[in-house]
Coordinates of C-alpha atoms in Angstrom, one line a residue:
X1 CA 122.3 84.8 106.6
X2 CA 123.2 87.6 109.3
X3 CA 122.4 90.6 109.4
X4 CA 124.5 93.6 110.8
X5 CA 121.8 96.1 111.3
X6 CA 117.7 94.8 111.7
X7 CA 116.7 98.1 112.1
X8 CA 118.8 99.8 109.3
X9 CA 116.6 98.7 106.5
X10 CA 113.5 100.2 107.2
X11 CA 115.2 103.3 109.1
X12 CA 117.1 103.5 105.4
X13 CA 113.7 103.2 103.3
X14 CA 112.0 105.7 105.5
X15 CA 114.7 108.4 104.6
X16 CA 114.3 107.0 101.1
X17 CA 110.5 108.1 101.3
X18 CA 111.0 111.3 103.7
X19 CA 113.6 112.9 101.1
X20 CA 110.3 113.5 99.0
X21 CA 107.7 113.1 101.2
X22 CA 106.3 116.7 101.3
X23 CA 106.0 116.7 97.7
X24 CA 104.2 113.9 97.2
X25 CA 101.0 115.8 98.9
X26 CA 101.9 118.4 96.0
X27 CA 99.4 118.2 92.8
X28 CA 102.7 118.0 90.5
X29 CA 105.2 116.5 93.6
X30 CA 107.2 113.7 92.9
X31 CA 105.1 109.9 93.3
X32 CA 106.1 106.9 95.5
X33 CA 106.7 104.3 92.7
X34 CA 104.8 101.1 93.6
X35 CA 104.8 97.3 92.4
X36 CA 101.9 95.3 93.3
X37 CA 100.5 91.5 92.8
X38 CA 98.1 91.3 89.7
X39 CA 96.8 93.4 87.5
X40 CA 94.6 97.1 88.0
X41 CA 91.8 96.4 90.4
X42 CA 93.5 93.7 91.6
X43 CA 93.3 92.9 95.6
X44 CA 96.0 93.8 96.3
X45 CA 96.2 96.8 94.1
X46 CA 93.2 97.9 96.2
X47 CA 95.0 97.1 99.8
X48 CA 98.5 99.2 97.6
X49 CA 96.3 102.2 97.2
X50 CA 94.6 101.8 101.0
X51 CA 98.0 101.9 102.7
X52 CA 99.2 104.8 100.7
X53 CA 96.6 107.0 100.8
X54 CA 96.6 106.9 104.2
X55 CA 99.1 108.8 105.0
X56 CA 98.0 111.1 101.4
X57 CA 101.0 109.6 99.5
X58 CA 101.0 109.6 95.8
X59 CA 101.5 106.9 94.3
X60 CA 102.9 105.8 90.7
X61 CA 101.2 102.1 90.4
X62 CA 102.2 99.7 88.2
X63 CA 101.1 95.1 88.6
X64 CA 103.2 92.8 87.9
X65 CA 101.8 88.8 87.1
X66 CA 104.1 87.0 89.7
X67 CA 105.4 87.3 93.1
X68 CA 109.1 87.3 91.3
X69 CA 108.3 90.0 88.8
X70 CA 107.1 92.5 92.2
X71 CA 110.5 91.4 94.0
X72 CA 112.6 92.0 90.6
X73 CA 110.7 95.3 90.1
X74 CA 111.9 96.6 93.4
X75 CA 115.4 94.6 93.6
X76 CA 115.9 96.5 90.7
X77 CA 114.4 99.9 91.6
X78 CA 111.8 100.0 89.0
X79 CA 109.9 100.5 92.6
X80 CA 110.7 102.1 95.0
X81 CA 108.0 99.8 97.2
X82 CA 106.3 96.7 96.4
X83 CA 103.1 95.2 98.4
X84 CA 102.3 91.5 98.0
X85 CA 99.1 89.5 99.7
X86 CA 101.6 86.9 102.5
X87 CA 98.2 85.6 104.1
X88 CA 94.4 84.8 104.0
X89 CA 92.0 84.2 106.5
X90 CA 90.5 81.7 105.2
X91 CA 93.1 79.7 102.2
X92 CA 96.6 80.5 104.7
X93 CA 100.1 81.5 104.1
X94 CA 101.1 82.0 100.2
X95 CA 104.2 80.0 100.2
X96 CA 105.7 82.1 97.1
X97 CA 105.9 85.4 99.1
X98 CA 108.0 83.5 101.7
X99 CA 109.7 82.0 98.8
X100 CA 110.6 85.7 97.6
X101 CA 111.5 86.7 101.1
X102 CA 114.3 84.1 101.1
X103 CA 115.7 84.2 97.5
X104 CA 115.7 88.3 97.5
X105 CA 118.2 88.9 100.0
X106 CA 118.3 92.8 99.8
X107 CA 114.6 93.1 100.3
X108 CA 113.0 94.1 103.8
X109 CA 109.6 94.1 104.9
X110 CA 108.8 97.7 106.2
X111 CA 105.1 97.6 106.7
X112 CA 101.6 95.8 106.4
X113 CA 97.7 96.5 106.2
X114 CA 95.2 93.7 107.0
X115 CA 92.1 94.3 104.3
X116 CA 88.8 93.1 103.8
X117 CA 88.1 91.3 100.8
X118 CA 84.7 92.1 99.7
X119 CA 84.6 89.7 96.9
X120 CA 81.5 89.4 94.3
X121 CA 80.3 87.8 91.3
X122 CA 80.5 90.2 88.0
X123 CA 79.9 89.3 84.3
X124 CA 79.0 91.7 81.5
X125 CA 76.1 93.8 81.9
X126 CA 72.4 92.1 81.4
X127 CA 73.9 89.0 82.3
X128 CA 71.6 86.5 84.5
X129 CA 73.4 84.4 87.7
X130 CA 70.9 81.1 86.3
X131 CA 72.4 81.0 82.7
X132 CA 76.0 81.2 84.0
X133 CA 78.3 78.6 82.5
X134 CA 82.1 79.1 83.7
X135 CA 83.2 81.4 86.4
X136 CA 86.8 83.0 86.3
X137 CA 88.9 83.7 89.0
X138 CA 92.4 82.9 91.0
X139 CA 92.2 79.5 92.8
X140 CA 92.7 81.0 96.1
X141 CA 89.6 82.9 95.7
X142 CA 87.8 80.1 94.4
X143 CA 88.8 78.0 97.9
X144 CA 87.9 81.6 99.7
X145 CA 84.5 81.4 97.9
X146 CA 83.5 77.8 97.5
X147 CA 80.5 77.5 99.4
X148 CA 78.7 79.6 97.0
X149 CA 80.2 77.7 93.8
X150 CA 79.7 74.5 95.5
X151 CA 75.7 76.2 95.9
X152 CA 75.8 77.5 92.4
X153 CA 76.9 74.0 90.7
X154 CA 74.2 72.7 92.7
X155 CA 71.2 74.4 91.6
X156 CA 72.9 74.0 88.0
X157 CA 74.2 70.8 86.2
X158 CA 78.0 72.6 86.6
X159 CA 79.6 75.7 86.1
X160 CA 83.6 75.0 85.1
X161 CA 86.1 77.1 86.9
X162 CA 88.3 78.3 85.7
X163 CA 91.8 79.6 86.7
X164 CA 93.6 83.0 85.8
X165 CA 96.8 84.4 87.1
X166 CA 94.3 86.8 89.3
X167 CA 91.2 88.0 89.8
X168 CA 91.4 91.3 88.1
X169 CA 93.0 89.7 84.6
X170 CA 89.8 87.4 85.2
X171 CA 87.6 90.2 85.0
X172 CA 90.2 91.6 82.1
X173 CA 88.9 87.9 80.1
X174 CA 85.3 87.7 80.8
X175 CA 84.8 91.8 79.3
X176 CA 86.9 90.7 76.3
X177 CA 84.6 87.7 75.9
X178 CA 81.7 89.1 75.6
X179 CA 79.9 85.9 76.3
X180 CA 77.0 87.0 79.3
X181 CA 77.6 83.0 80.3
X182 CA 81.0 83.9 81.9
X183 CA 81.6 85.4 84.8
X184 CA 84.1 86.5 86.9
X185 CA 84.9 86.7 90.8
X186 CA 86.6 90.0 92.0
X187 CA 87.1 92.7 93.8
X188 CA 84.2 95.5 93.6
X189 CA 86.7 97.7 92.0
X190 CA 87.7 95.8 89.6
X191 CA 84.3 94.8 88.2
X192 CA 83.5 98.4 87.9
X193 CA 87.2 99.7 86.1
X194 CA 86.4 96.7 83.4
X195 CA 82.8 97.4 83.3
X196 CA 81.3 94.6 84.5
X197 CA 78.0 94.0 86.9
X198 CA 78.0 93.1 89.8
X199 CA 75.3 89.6 89.8
X200 CA 76.2 88.7 93.7
X201 CA 78.3 90.6 96.2
X202 CA 79.6 88.8 99.6
X203 CA 80.1 85.4 97.9
X204 CA 83.0 84.6 100.1
X205 CA 82.9 81.5 103.2
X206 CA 83.7 84.5 105.6
X207 CA 81.7 87.5 105.0
X208 CA 84.3 89.2 106.8
X209 CA 87.0 87.2 104.7
X210 CA 90.5 89.3 105.3
X211 CA 94.0 89.3 103.7
X212 CA 97.1 90.8 105.4
X213 CA 99.3 92.2 102.8
X214 CA 103.1 92.8 103.3
X215 CA 105.0 96.4 102.0
X216 CA 108.6 95.7 100.9
X217 CA 111.5 98.2 100.1
X218 CA 115.2 97.7 99.2
X219 CA 117.6 99.0 100.9
X220 CA 119.4 101.9 99.6
X221 CA 123.5 101.6 99.9
X222 CA 124.7 102.4 103.6
X223 CA 125.4 105.8 104.3
X224 CA 126.3 107.5 107.5
X225 CA 123.1 109.3 108.5
X226 CA 122.9 111.0 112.0
X227 CA 119.7 112.8 111.4
X228 CA 117.9 109.3 111.3
X229 CA 116.3 109.9 114.7
X230 CA 114.8 112.7 113.9
X231 CA 112.9 111.4 110.7
X232 CA 109.4 111.2 110.5
X233 CA 108.0 107.7 109.5
X234 CA 105.1 108.5 106.8
X235 CA 105.4 104.3 105.7
X236 CA 104.9 103.5 109.8
X237 CA 102.2 106.3 110.3
X238 CA 100.4 104.2 107.4
X239 CA 101.4 101.0 108.4
X240 CA 99.5 101.9 112.1
X241 CA 96.2 103.2 110.4
X242 CA 97.6 107.2 110.8
X243 CA 97.8 106.4 114.6
X244 CA 100.6 107.4 116.9
X245 CA 103.2 104.8 116.7
X246 CA 106.6 103.5 118.6
X247 CA 109.2 104.6 117.1
X248 CA 112.1 102.4 115.3
X249 CA 114.6 103.5 117.8
X250 CA 113.1 103.0 121.2
X251 CA 110.8 106.0 121.3
X252 CA 107.6 105.5 123.9
X253 CA 104.5 106.9 122.1
X254 CA 102.1 104.1 121.8
X255 CA 101.7 101.6 118.8
X256 CA 102.8 98.0 118.1
X257 CA 106.4 97.6 116.6
X258 CA 106.9 94.1 114.8
X259 CA 109.8 92.1 113.8
X260 CA 110.0 89.3 111.1
X261 CA 113.0 87.0 111.1
X262 CA 114.0 83.6 109.0
X263 CA 115.8 81.0 111.1
X264 CA 117.8 77.3 110.4
X265 CA 118.4 75.2 113.5
X266 CA 120.7 72.7 114.3
X267 CA 119.0 69.0 114.1
X268 CA 118.5 68.4 117.4
X269 CA 115.7 67.5 120.0
X270 CA 114.0 70.7 121.6
X271 CA 115.7 72.8 119.2
X272 CA 112.3 74.9 118.0
X273 CA 111.4 75.0 122.0
X274 CA 115.0 76.7 122.9
X275 CA 114.3 79.2 120.1
X276 CA 110.4 80.0 121.5
X277 CA 112.1 79.5 125.2
X278 CA 114.1 83.1 124.0
X279 CA 111.0 85.1 123.7
X280 CA 108.7 83.6 126.5
X281 CA 111.4 84.4 129.0
X282 CA 111.8 88.0 128.0
X283 CA 107.7 88.4 128.1
X284 CA 108.1 89.0 124.1
X285 CA 104.9 87.8 122.2
X286 CA 105.2 85.5 118.9
X287 CA 102.6 86.5 117.1
X288 CA 103.0 83.8 114.0
X289 CA 105.2 80.6 113.3
X290 CA 105.3 79.6 109.7
X291 CA 107.9 76.8 107.6
X292 CA 108.8 76.8 104.1
X293 CA 111.6 73.9 103.0
X294 CA 115.1 74.9 103.2
X295 CA 115.3 74.0 99.3
X296 CA 113.8 77.1 98.3
X297 CA 116.3 79.0 99.8
X298 CA 118.9 76.8 98.1
X299 CA 122.0 78.9 96.9
X300 CA 120.5 82.2 98.3
X301 CA 120.1 82.0 102.0
X302 CA 122.0 78.5 102.9
X303 CA 125.0 77.3 101.4
X304 CA 124.1 74.1 101.8
X305 CA 121.2 72.2 102.6
X306 CA 119.1 68.5 102.0
X307 CA 115.7 67.7 101.5
X308 CA 113.3 67.9 104.7
X309 CA 114.6 70.6 106.5
X310 CA 113.4 73.6 107.0
X311 CA 113.1 77.6 107.7
X312 CA 111.3 78.6 109.8
X313 CA 109.7 82.2 109.9
X314 CA 108.4 84.0 112.9
X315 CA 106.7 87.1 113.7
X316 CA 107.1 88.8 117.2
X317 CA 105.9 92.2 119.3
X318 CA 109.3 93.4 120.3
X319 CA 109.0 96.4 123.2
X320 CA 111.6 98.7 121.6
X321 CA 115.0 98.3 119.4
X322 CA 116.7 97.2 122.1
X323 CA 114.5 94.1 123.0
X324 CA 115.0 93.1 119.4
X325 CA 119.1 93.1 119.8
X326 CA 118.8 91.2 122.9
X327 CA 116.5 88.4 122.1
X328 CA 118.3 87.8 118.0
X329 CA 121.5 87.5 120.1
X330 CA 120.1 84.8 122.3
X331 CA 118.1 83.1 119.3
X332 CA 121.1 82.6 117.4
X333 CA 122.3 80.6 120.0
X334 CA 120.1 78.0 118.8
X335 CA 120.3 78.1 115.2
X336 CA 122.8 77.8 112.2
X337 CA 121.4 80.8 110.2
X338 CA 119.4 83.8 111.1
X339 CA 118.3 86.8 109.0
X340 CA 116.1 89.6 109.7
X341 CA 113.4 90.2 107.4
X342 CA 111.8 93.7 108.4
X343 CA 111.1 95.8 111.0
X344 CA 108.0 97.6 111.1
X345 CA 104.6 98.8 112.5
X346 CA 102.2 96.1 113.1
X347 CA 98.5 96.8 111.0
X348 CA 96.3 94.1 111.8
X349 CA 92.8 95.1 113.1
X350 CA 90.4 92.0 114.1
X351 CA 87.0 91.5 112.9
X352 CA 84.1 89.0 114.0
X353 CA 84.6 85.6 111.5
X354 CA 80.8 86.3 109.8
X355 CA 80.1 82.3 108.3
X356 CA 78.2 83.7 105.1
X357 CA 74.7 81.8 104.3
X358 CA 76.6 79.5 101.6
X359 CA 78.5 77.5 104.5
X360 CA 76.7 75.4 106.7
X361 CA 77.5 76.1 110.1
X362 CA 76.8 72.7 112.7
X363 CA 76.0 73.8 116.2
X364 CA 77.2 72.2 119.3

């Protein structure tokens, strides 16, 4: 579960992308092949286009129905990069994404983007919202829009919630049914792509509901490269919103460097406390701590495990490359295994939570 150089995969991907970066800005140039979760117009498709268009990079995008499908496409070389949701401000972390990060050991996180999810209710043109009988979408989207759906059900006898692979697929199904009593909760882009009429906008429980998406890539074969430090990081620049960023090699430019690691610890008292102390004593901010059952990593990360042991994921903000090496060396002392999932530029833009009128908020 160890990685010799935690920064290597990100630097190598930057080299791969920049090899033809100038050409991607030309109409006839080579486009970056990108795999994303869901169908055309899905929330992940929207996030992928925003991420790569922020630096003018052309892409050839293809949707896949599962997290495993996106990771497999990247691992096999079908795609040069993949974009997947890893958490939502409303429904929390996506477990399958974390499981795939453990399963596909050759893949690293090389970027992230936070996008406000604009949920809308859409149906075939001419539909009446008061006559709807069924709504199609992904289960996580139902959770994000539960207030609106509950209110809609109260106004009528009942509205069936039909789970689909993703919101874009839900649009396609509604369009093919050509039944005005069926609708979908989706992005505005998906509704437009599938020729649906938007009956209601901003139907999420949080009007500023956002999702965090990660950009992943498979590290190219290892090779010596003395010019690595001079490589312009197009992907890192995209992840930082186009602003100047701190280089992966410890430069002094502004920006937030992030590192994600996965660890397992010895079964002893204060184990997690000891690990977190390594960051606290060095003034390094740990921005997220999550866990998954270690059985999800069996055969891929861990050689042996038992039920009810866990793999912990930590996101932290190192000052530079040197601080990554130092803190990881210290953390290893208290871990039975450690793997660096990625080193990348953080790109989380905060926005105020805006409860929609569909959710009642009790005032103190």
